[in-house]
PDB file of C-alpha atoms in Angstrom:
ATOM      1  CA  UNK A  25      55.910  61.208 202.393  1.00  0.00           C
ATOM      2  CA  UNK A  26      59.337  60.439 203.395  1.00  0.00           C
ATOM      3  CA  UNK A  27      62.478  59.785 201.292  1.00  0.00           C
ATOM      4  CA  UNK A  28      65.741  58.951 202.136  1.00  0.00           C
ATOM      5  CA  UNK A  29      69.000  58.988 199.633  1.00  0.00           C
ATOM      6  CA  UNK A  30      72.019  57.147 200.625  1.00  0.00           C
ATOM      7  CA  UNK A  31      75.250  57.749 198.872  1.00  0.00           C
ATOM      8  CA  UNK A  32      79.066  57.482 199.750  1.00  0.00           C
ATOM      9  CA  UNK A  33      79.673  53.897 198.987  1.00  0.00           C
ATOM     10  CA  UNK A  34      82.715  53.032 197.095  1.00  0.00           C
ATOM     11  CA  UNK A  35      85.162  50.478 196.510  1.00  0.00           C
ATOM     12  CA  UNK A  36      88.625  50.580 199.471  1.00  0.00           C
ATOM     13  CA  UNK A  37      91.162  48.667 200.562  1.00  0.00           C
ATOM     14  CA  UNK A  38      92.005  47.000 203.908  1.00  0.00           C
ATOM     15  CA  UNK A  39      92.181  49.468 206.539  1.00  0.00           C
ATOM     16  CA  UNK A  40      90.925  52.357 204.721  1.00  0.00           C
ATOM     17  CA  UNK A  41      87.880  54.808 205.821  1.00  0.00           C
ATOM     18  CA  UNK A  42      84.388  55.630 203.785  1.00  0.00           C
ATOM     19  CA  UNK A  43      81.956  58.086 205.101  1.00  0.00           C
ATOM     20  CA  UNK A  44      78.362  57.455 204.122  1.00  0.00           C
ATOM     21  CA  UNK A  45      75.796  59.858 203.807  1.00  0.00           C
ATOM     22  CA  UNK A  46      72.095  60.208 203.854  1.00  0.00           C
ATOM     23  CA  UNK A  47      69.998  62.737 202.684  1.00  0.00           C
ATOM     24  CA  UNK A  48      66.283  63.367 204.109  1.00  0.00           C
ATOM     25  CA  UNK A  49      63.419  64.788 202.312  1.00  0.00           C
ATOM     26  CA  UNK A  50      59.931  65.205 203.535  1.00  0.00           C
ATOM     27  CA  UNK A  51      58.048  65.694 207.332  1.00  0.00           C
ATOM     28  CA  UNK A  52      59.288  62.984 209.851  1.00  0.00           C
ATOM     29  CA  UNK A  53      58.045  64.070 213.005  1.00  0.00           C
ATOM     30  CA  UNK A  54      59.417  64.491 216.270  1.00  0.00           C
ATOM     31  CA  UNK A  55      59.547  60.650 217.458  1.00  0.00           C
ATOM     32  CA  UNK A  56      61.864  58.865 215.219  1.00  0.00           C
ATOM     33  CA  UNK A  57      64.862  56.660 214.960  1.00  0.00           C
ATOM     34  CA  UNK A  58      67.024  56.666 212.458  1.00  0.00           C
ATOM     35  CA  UNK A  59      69.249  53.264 211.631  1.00  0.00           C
ATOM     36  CA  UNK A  60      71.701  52.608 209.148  1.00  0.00           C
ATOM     37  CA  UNK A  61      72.172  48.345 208.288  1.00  0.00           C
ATOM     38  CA  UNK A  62      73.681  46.292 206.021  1.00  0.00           C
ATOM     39  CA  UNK A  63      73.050  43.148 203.647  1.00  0.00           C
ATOM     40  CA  UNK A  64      75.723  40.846 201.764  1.00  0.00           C
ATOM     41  CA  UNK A  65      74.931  38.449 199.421  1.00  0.00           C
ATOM     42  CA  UNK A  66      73.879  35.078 201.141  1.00  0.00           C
ATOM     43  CA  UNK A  67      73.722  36.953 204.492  1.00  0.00           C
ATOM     44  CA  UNK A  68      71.550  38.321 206.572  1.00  0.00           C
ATOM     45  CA  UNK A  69      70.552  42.139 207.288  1.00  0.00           C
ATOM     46  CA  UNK A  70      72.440  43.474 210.168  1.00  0.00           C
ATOM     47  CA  UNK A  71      71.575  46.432 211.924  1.00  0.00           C
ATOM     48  CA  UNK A  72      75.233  48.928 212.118  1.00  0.00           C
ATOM     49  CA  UNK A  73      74.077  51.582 213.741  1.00  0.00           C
ATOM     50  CA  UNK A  74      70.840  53.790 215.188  1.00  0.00           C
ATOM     51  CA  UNK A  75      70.029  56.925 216.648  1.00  0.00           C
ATOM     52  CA  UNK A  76      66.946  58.563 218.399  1.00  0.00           C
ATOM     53  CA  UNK A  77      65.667  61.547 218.152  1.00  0.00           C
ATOM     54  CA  UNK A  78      64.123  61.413 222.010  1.00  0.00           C
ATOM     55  CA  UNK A  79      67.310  61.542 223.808  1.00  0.00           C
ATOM     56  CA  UNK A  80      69.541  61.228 221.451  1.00  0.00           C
ATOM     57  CA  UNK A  81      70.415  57.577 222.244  1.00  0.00           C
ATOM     58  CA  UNK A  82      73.072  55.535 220.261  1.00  0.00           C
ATOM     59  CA  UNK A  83      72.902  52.274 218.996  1.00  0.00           C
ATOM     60  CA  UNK A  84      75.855  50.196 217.152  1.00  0.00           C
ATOM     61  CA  UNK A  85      76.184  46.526 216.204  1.00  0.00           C
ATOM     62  CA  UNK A  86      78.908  44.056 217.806  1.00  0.00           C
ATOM     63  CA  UNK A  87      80.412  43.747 215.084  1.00  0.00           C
ATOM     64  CA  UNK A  88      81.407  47.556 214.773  1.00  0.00           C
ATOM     65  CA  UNK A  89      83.375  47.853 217.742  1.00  0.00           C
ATOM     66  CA  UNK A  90      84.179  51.588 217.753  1.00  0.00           C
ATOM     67  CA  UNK A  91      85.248  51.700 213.935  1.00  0.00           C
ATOM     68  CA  UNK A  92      82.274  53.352 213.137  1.00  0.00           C
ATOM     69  CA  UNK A  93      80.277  56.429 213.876  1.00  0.00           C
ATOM     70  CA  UNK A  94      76.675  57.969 213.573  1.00  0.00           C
ATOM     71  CA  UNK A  95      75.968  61.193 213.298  1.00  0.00           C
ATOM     72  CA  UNK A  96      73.337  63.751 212.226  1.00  0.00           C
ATOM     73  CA  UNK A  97      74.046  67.064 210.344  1.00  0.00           C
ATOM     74  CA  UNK A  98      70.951  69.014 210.928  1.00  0.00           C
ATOM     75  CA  UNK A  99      71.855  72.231 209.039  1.00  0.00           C
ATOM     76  CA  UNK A 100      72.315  69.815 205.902  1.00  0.00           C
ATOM     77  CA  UNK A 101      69.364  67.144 207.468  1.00  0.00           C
ATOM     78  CA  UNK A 102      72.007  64.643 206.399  1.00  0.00           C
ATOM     79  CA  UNK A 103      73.530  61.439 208.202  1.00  0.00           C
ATOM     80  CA  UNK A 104      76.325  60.062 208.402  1.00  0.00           C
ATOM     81  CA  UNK A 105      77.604  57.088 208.865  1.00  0.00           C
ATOM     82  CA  UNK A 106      81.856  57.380 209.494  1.00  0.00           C
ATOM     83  CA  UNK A 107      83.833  54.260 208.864  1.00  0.00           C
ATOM     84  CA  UNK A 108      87.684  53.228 209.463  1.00  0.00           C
ATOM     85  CA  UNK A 109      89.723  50.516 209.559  1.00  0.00           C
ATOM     86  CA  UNK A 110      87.422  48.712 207.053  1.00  0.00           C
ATOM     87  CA  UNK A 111      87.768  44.851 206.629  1.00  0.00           C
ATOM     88  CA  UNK A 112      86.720  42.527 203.704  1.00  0.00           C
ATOM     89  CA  UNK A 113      83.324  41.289 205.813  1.00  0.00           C
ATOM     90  CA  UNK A 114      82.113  45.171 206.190  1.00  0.00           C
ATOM     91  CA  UNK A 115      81.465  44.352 202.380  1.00  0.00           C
ATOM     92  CA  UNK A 116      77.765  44.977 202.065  1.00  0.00           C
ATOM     93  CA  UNK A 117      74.852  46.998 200.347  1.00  0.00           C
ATOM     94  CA  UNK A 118      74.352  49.457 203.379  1.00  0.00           C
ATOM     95  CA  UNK A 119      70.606  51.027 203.437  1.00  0.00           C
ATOM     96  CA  UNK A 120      69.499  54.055 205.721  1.00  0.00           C
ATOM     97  CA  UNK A 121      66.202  53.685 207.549  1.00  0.00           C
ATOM     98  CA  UNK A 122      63.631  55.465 209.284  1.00  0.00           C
ATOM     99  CA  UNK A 123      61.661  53.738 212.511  1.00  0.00           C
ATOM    100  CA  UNK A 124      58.809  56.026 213.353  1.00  0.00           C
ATOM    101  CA  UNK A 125      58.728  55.054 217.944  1.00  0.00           C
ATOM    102  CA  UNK A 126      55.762  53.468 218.866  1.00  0.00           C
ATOM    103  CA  UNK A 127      55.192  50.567 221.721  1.00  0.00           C
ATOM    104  CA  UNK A 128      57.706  47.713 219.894  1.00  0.00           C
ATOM    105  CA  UNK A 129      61.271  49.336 219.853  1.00  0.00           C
ATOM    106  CA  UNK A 130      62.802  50.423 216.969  1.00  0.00           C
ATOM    107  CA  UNK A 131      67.089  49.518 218.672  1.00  0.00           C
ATOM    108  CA  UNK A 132      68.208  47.749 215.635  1.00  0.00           C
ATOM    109  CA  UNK A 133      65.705  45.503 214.608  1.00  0.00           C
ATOM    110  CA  UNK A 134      65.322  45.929 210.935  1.00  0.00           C
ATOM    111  CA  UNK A 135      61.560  45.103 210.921  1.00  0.00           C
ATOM    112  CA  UNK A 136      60.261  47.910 212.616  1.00  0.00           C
ATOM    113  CA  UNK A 137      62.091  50.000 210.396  1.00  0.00           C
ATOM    114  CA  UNK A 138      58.893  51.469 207.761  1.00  0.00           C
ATOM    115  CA  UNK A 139      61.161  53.747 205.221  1.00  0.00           C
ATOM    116  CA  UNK A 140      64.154  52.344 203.557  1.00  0.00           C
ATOM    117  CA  UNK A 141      67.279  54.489 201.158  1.00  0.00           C
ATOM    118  CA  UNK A 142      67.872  52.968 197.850  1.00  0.00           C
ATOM    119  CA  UNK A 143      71.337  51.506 199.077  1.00  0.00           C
ATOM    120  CA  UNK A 144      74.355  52.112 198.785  1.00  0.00           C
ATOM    121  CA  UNK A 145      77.508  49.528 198.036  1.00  0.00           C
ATOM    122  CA  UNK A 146      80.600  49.261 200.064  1.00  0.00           C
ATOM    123  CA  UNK A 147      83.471  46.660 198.692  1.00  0.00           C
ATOM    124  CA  UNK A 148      86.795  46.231 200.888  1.00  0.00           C
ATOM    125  CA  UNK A 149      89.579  44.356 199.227  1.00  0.00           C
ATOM    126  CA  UNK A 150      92.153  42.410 201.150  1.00  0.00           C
TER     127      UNK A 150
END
């Protein structure tokens, strides 16, 4: 059994930076991606950003475009999920996510994603 804890939202303005975190609990295994993505009312999930644990390959969504970054603090088995220069459309409930690899890929597609954090909520004013 696997549980992940998101926390770090908050409410910023404009411009400003958040850092996201997400705590893991339980035995994941050795072949594993873990994703962060988004959801705001009306809209549809988007993946932000993923990272494998074969290779340690890196995965962000277009709309990102080197704001953010993904990381992994393995003392603390933590992620993070750094974010600057915020606008009012990163506005979102952002989850964590664990994709266990197998033959589809995991990448950012939300589906193949089997373990999901509670959410967190980010709100950028203008």
């Amino acid at each position: 059994q696997v549980q992940l804890v998101d926390s770090g939202g908050g409410s910023v303005q404009t411009g400003g930076s958040l850092t996201l975190s997400c705590r893991i609990s339980g035995q994941i295994g050795s072949g594993y991606v873990m994703g962060w993505f988004r959801q705001a009312p009306g809209k549809e999930r988007e993946g932000v950003a993923a990272r494998s644990s074969v290779g340690g390959m890196l995965y962000y969504g277009d709309f990102v475009k080197g704001r953010f970054t993904f990381s992994r603090d393995i003392a603390e088995n933590t992620l993070r999920l750094r974010m600057s220069s915020l606008k009012p459309d990163d506005t979102a409930m952002y989850y964590c996510a664990l994709c266990v690899i197998g033959p589809r890929p995991c990448l950012l597609n939300s589906a193949q994603y089997t373990t999901w954090g509670q959410g967190t909520q980010v709100t950028v004013s203008s």
